[in-house]
Short mmCIF file of C-alpha atoms in Angstrom, two decimals:
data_model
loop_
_atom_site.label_atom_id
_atom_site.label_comp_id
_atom_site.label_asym_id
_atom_site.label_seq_id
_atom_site.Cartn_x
_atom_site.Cartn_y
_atom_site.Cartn_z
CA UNK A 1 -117.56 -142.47 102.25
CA UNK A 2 -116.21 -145.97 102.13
CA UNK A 3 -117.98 -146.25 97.88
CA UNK A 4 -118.68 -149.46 96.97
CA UNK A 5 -117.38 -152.41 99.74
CA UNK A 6 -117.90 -156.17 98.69
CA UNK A 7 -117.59 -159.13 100.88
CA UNK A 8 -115.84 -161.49 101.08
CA UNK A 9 -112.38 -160.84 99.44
CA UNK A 10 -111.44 -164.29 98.84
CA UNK A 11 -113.51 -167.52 98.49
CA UNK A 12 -113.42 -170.64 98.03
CA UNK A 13 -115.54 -173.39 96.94
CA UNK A 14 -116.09 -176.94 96.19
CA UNK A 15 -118.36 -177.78 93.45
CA UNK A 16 -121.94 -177.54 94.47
CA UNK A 17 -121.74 -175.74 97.47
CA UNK A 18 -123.63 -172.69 97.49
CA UNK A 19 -123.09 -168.71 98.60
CA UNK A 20 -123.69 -165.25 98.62
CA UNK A 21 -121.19 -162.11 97.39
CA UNK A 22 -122.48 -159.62 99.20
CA UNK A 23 -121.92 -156.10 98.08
CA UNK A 24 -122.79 -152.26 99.60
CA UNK A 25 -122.61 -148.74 98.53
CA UNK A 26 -123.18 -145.62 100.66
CA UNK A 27 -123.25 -143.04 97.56
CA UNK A 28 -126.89 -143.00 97.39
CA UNK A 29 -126.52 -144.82 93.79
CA UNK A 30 -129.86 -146.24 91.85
CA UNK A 31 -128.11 -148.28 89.58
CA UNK A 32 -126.09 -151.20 90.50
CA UNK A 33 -124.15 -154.29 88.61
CA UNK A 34 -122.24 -157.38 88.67
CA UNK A 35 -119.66 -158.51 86.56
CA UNK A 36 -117.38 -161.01 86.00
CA UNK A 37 -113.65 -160.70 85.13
CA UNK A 38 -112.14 -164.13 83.56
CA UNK A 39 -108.04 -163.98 83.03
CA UNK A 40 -106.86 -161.71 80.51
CA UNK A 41 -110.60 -160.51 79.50
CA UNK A 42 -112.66 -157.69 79.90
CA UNK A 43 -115.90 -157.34 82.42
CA UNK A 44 -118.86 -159.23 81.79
CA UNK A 45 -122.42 -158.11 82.76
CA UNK A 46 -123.85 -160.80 85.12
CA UNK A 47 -126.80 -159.00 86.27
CA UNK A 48 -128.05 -155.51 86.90
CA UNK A 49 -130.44 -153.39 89.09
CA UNK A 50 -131.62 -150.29 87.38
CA UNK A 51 -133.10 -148.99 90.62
CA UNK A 52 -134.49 -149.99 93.76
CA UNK A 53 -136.95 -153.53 93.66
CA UNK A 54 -135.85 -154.15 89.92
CA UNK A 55 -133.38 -156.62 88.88
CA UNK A 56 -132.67 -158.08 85.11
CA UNK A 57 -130.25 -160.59 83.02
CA UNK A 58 -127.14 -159.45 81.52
CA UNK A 59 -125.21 -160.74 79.55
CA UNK A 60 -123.84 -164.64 81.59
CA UNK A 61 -126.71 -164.83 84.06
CA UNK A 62 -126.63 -168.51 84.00
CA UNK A 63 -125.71 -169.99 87.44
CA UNK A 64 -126.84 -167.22 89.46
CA UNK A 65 -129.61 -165.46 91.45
CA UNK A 66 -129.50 -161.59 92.44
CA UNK A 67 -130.86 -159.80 95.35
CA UNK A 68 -131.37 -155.91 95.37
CA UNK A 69 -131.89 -155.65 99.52
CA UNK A 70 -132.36 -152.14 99.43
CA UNK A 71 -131.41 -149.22 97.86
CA UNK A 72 -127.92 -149.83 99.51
CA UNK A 73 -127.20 -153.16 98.87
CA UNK A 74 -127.66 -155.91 95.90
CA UNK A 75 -126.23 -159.22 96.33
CA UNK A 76 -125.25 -162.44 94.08
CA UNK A 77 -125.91 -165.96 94.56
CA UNK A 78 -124.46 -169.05 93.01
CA UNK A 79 -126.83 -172.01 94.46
CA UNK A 80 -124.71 -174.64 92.95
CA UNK A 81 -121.12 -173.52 92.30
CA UNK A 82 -119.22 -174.73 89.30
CA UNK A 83 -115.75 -174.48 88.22
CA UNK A 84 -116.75 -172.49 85.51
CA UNK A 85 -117.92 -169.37 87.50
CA UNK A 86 -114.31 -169.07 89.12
CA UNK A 87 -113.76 -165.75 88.10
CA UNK A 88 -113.36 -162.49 89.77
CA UNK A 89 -116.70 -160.78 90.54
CA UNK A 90 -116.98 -156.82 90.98
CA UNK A 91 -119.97 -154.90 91.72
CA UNK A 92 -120.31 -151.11 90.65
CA UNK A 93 -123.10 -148.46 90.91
CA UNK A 94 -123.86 -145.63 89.37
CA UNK A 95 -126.11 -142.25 90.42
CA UNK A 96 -128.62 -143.19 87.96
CA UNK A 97 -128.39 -144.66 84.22
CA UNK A 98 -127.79 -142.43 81.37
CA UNK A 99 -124.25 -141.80 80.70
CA UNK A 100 -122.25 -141.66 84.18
CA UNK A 101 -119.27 -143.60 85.27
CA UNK A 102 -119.46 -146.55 87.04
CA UNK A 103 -118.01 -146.49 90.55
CA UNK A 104 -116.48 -150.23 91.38
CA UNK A 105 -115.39 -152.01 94.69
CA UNK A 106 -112.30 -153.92 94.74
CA UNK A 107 -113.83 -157.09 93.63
CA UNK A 108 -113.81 -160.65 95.36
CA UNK A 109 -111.73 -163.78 94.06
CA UNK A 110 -114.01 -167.09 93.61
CA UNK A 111 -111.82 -170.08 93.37
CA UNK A 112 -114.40 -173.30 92.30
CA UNK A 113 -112.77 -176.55 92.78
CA UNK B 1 -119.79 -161.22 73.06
CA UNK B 2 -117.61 -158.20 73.72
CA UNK B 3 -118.32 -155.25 72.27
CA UNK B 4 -115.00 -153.50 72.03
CA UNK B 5 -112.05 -154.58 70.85
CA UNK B 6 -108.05 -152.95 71.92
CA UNK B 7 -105.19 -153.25 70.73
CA UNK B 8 -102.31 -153.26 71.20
CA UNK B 9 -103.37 -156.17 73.55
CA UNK B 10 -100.19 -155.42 75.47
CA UNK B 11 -97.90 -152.16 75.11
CA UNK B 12 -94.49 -151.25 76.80
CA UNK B 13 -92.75 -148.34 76.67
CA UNK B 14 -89.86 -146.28 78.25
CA UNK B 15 -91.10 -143.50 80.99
CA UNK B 16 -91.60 -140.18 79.24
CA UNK B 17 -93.14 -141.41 76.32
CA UNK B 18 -97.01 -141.41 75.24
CA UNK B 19 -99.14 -144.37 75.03
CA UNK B 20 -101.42 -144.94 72.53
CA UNK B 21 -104.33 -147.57 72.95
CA UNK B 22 -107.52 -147.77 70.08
CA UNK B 23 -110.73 -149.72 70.91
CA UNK B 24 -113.32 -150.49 68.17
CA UNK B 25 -116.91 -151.49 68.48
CA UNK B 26 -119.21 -153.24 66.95
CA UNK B 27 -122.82 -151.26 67.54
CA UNK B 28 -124.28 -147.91 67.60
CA UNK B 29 -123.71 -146.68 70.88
CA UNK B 30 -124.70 -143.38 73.65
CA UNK B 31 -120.82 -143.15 75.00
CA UNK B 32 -117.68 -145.05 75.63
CA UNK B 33 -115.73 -145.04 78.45
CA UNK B 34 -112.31 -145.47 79.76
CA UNK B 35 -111.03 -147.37 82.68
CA UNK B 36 -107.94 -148.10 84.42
CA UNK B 37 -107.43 -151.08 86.43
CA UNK B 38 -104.57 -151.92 89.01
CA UNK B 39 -103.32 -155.35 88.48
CA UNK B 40 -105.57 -157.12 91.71
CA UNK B 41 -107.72 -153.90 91.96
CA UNK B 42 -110.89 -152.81 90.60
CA UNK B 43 -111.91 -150.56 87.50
CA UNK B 44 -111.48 -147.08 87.94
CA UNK B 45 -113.13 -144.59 85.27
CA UNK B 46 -110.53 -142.25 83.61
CA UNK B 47 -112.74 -140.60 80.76
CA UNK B 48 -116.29 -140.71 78.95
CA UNK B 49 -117.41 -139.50 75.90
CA UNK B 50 -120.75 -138.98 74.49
CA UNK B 51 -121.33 -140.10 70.95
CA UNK B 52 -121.88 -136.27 69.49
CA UNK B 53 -118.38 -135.62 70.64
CA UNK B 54 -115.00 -136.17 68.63
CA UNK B 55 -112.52 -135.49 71.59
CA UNK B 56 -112.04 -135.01 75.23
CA UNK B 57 -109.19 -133.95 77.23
CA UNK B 58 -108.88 -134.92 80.94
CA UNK B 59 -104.82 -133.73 82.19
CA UNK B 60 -102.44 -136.03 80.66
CA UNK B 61 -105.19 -138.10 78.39
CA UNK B 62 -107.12 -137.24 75.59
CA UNK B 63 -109.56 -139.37 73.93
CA UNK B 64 -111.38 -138.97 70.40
CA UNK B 65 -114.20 -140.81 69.38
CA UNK B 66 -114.87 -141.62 65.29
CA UNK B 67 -118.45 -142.96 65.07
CA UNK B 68 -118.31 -143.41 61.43
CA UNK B 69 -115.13 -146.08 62.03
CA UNK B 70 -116.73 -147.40 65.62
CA UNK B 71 -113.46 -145.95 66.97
CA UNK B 72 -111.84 -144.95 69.77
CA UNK B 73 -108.15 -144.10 71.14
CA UNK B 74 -106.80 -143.36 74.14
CA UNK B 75 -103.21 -141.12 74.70
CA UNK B 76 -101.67 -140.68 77.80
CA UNK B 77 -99.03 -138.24 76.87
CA UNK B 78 -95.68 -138.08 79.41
CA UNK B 79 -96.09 -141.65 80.44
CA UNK B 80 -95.35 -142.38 84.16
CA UNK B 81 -94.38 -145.69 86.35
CA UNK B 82 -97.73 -144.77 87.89
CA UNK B 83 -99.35 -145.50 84.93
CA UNK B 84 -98.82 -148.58 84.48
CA UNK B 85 -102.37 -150.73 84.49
CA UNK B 86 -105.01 -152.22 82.29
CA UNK B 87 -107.14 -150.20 80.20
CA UNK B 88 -110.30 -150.87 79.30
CA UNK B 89 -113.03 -149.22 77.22
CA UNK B 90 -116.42 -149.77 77.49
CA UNK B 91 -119.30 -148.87 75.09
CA UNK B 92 -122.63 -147.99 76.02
CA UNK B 93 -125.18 -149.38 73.88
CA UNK B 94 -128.47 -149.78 75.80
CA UNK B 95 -129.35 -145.82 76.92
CA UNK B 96 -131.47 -146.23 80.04
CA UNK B 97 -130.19 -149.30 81.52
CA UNK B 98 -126.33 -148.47 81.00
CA UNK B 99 -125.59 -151.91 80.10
CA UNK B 100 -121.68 -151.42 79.19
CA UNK B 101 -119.96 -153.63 77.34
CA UNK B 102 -116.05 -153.93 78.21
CA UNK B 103 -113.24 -154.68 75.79
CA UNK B 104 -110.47 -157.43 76.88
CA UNK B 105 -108.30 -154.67 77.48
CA UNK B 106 -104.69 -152.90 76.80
CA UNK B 107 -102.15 -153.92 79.52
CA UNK B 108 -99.28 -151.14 80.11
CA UNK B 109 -96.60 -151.33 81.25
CA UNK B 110 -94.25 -148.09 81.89
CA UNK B 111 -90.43 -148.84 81.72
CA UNK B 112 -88.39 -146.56 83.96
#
């Protein structure tokens, strides 16, 4: 099992262009989240998917748009990019909410310029 | 806002020795959780423990939990090279959703 994969590793944008961080999981996993890792700070919830065709706000969802594909897959848009949101982004999953660890990919590096 | 707060906010000590590293919080919560990250990597859970529980052990760490003082620590006893990382805990307030919240973290380091 490869766990949670996110694409790309590294990005980099000019302000105002737009894209999509694209992440995966092959654990069979309801749950799945984005966060946001500024230097020297803990995670911050972006978004979340509780299960399959639900999505909702966490805690910085301003700036960005979430997609939950499939069961499989739930991705993150920024539709106008900002220096603001460079950051490093992770996505994790769990089995299903109520008390489990969260199982993270490796995260991708957003430079905004 | 953060939920949890470490400290120390950074820690070094000489290879052998344990490592100590508290978290408080600010709201009720379900559990709290431990992570490790790899400087460049992502989170990887070490420990959790549910809000009826004082302590857990897990090989070289033990964790206790003091709801009355929104409390946690975190030892890793025989410290190792290996272990040096960022740890995190993270509080779960919100139940169903499993919304955690993430302190700013502890960074490690492990002198040989």
């Amino acid at each position: 099992n490869a766990g949670v994969t996110q694409t790309p590793k590294f990005q980099v944008l000019k302000t105002g262009q737009s894209m999509t961080l694209q992440c995966a999981q092959d654990m069979n996993h309801n749950s799945m989240y984005w966060y946001r890792q500024d230097p020297g700070m803990g995670l911050r919830l972006i978004y979340y998917s509780a299960s399959e065709g639900t999505t909702d706000k966490g805690e910085v969802p301003n700036g960005y748009n979430v997609s939950r594909l499939n069961k499989r897959e739930f991705s993150l848009r920024l539709e106008s990019a900002a220096p603001s949101q460079t950051s490093v982004y992770f996505c994790a999953s769990v089995p299903r909410a109520g008390g489990y660890e969260q199982y993270f990919g490796p995260g991708t590096r957003l430079t905004v310029t | 806002s953060q939920q949890g707060e470490e400290d120390p906010q950074a820690l070094s000590i000489q290879e052998g020795e344990n490592a100590t590293m508290n978290c408080s919080y600010k709201t009720s919560i379900n559990n709290l959780q431990w992570y490790r990250q790899n400087s460049g990597r992502g989170l990887v859970h070490l420990i959790l423990i549910r809000s009826n529980e004082r302590e857990k052990h897990s090989g070289r760490l033990r964790v206790t939990l003091d709801t009355s003082k929104k409390s946690s620590s975190l030892l890793i006893t025989a410290s190792r090279a290996a272990d040096t990382a960022s740890y995190f805990c993270a509080t779960d307030a919100y139940g169903g959703a499993q919304k955690l919240v993430f302190g700013q973290g502890t960074r490690l380091t492990i002198n040989p």
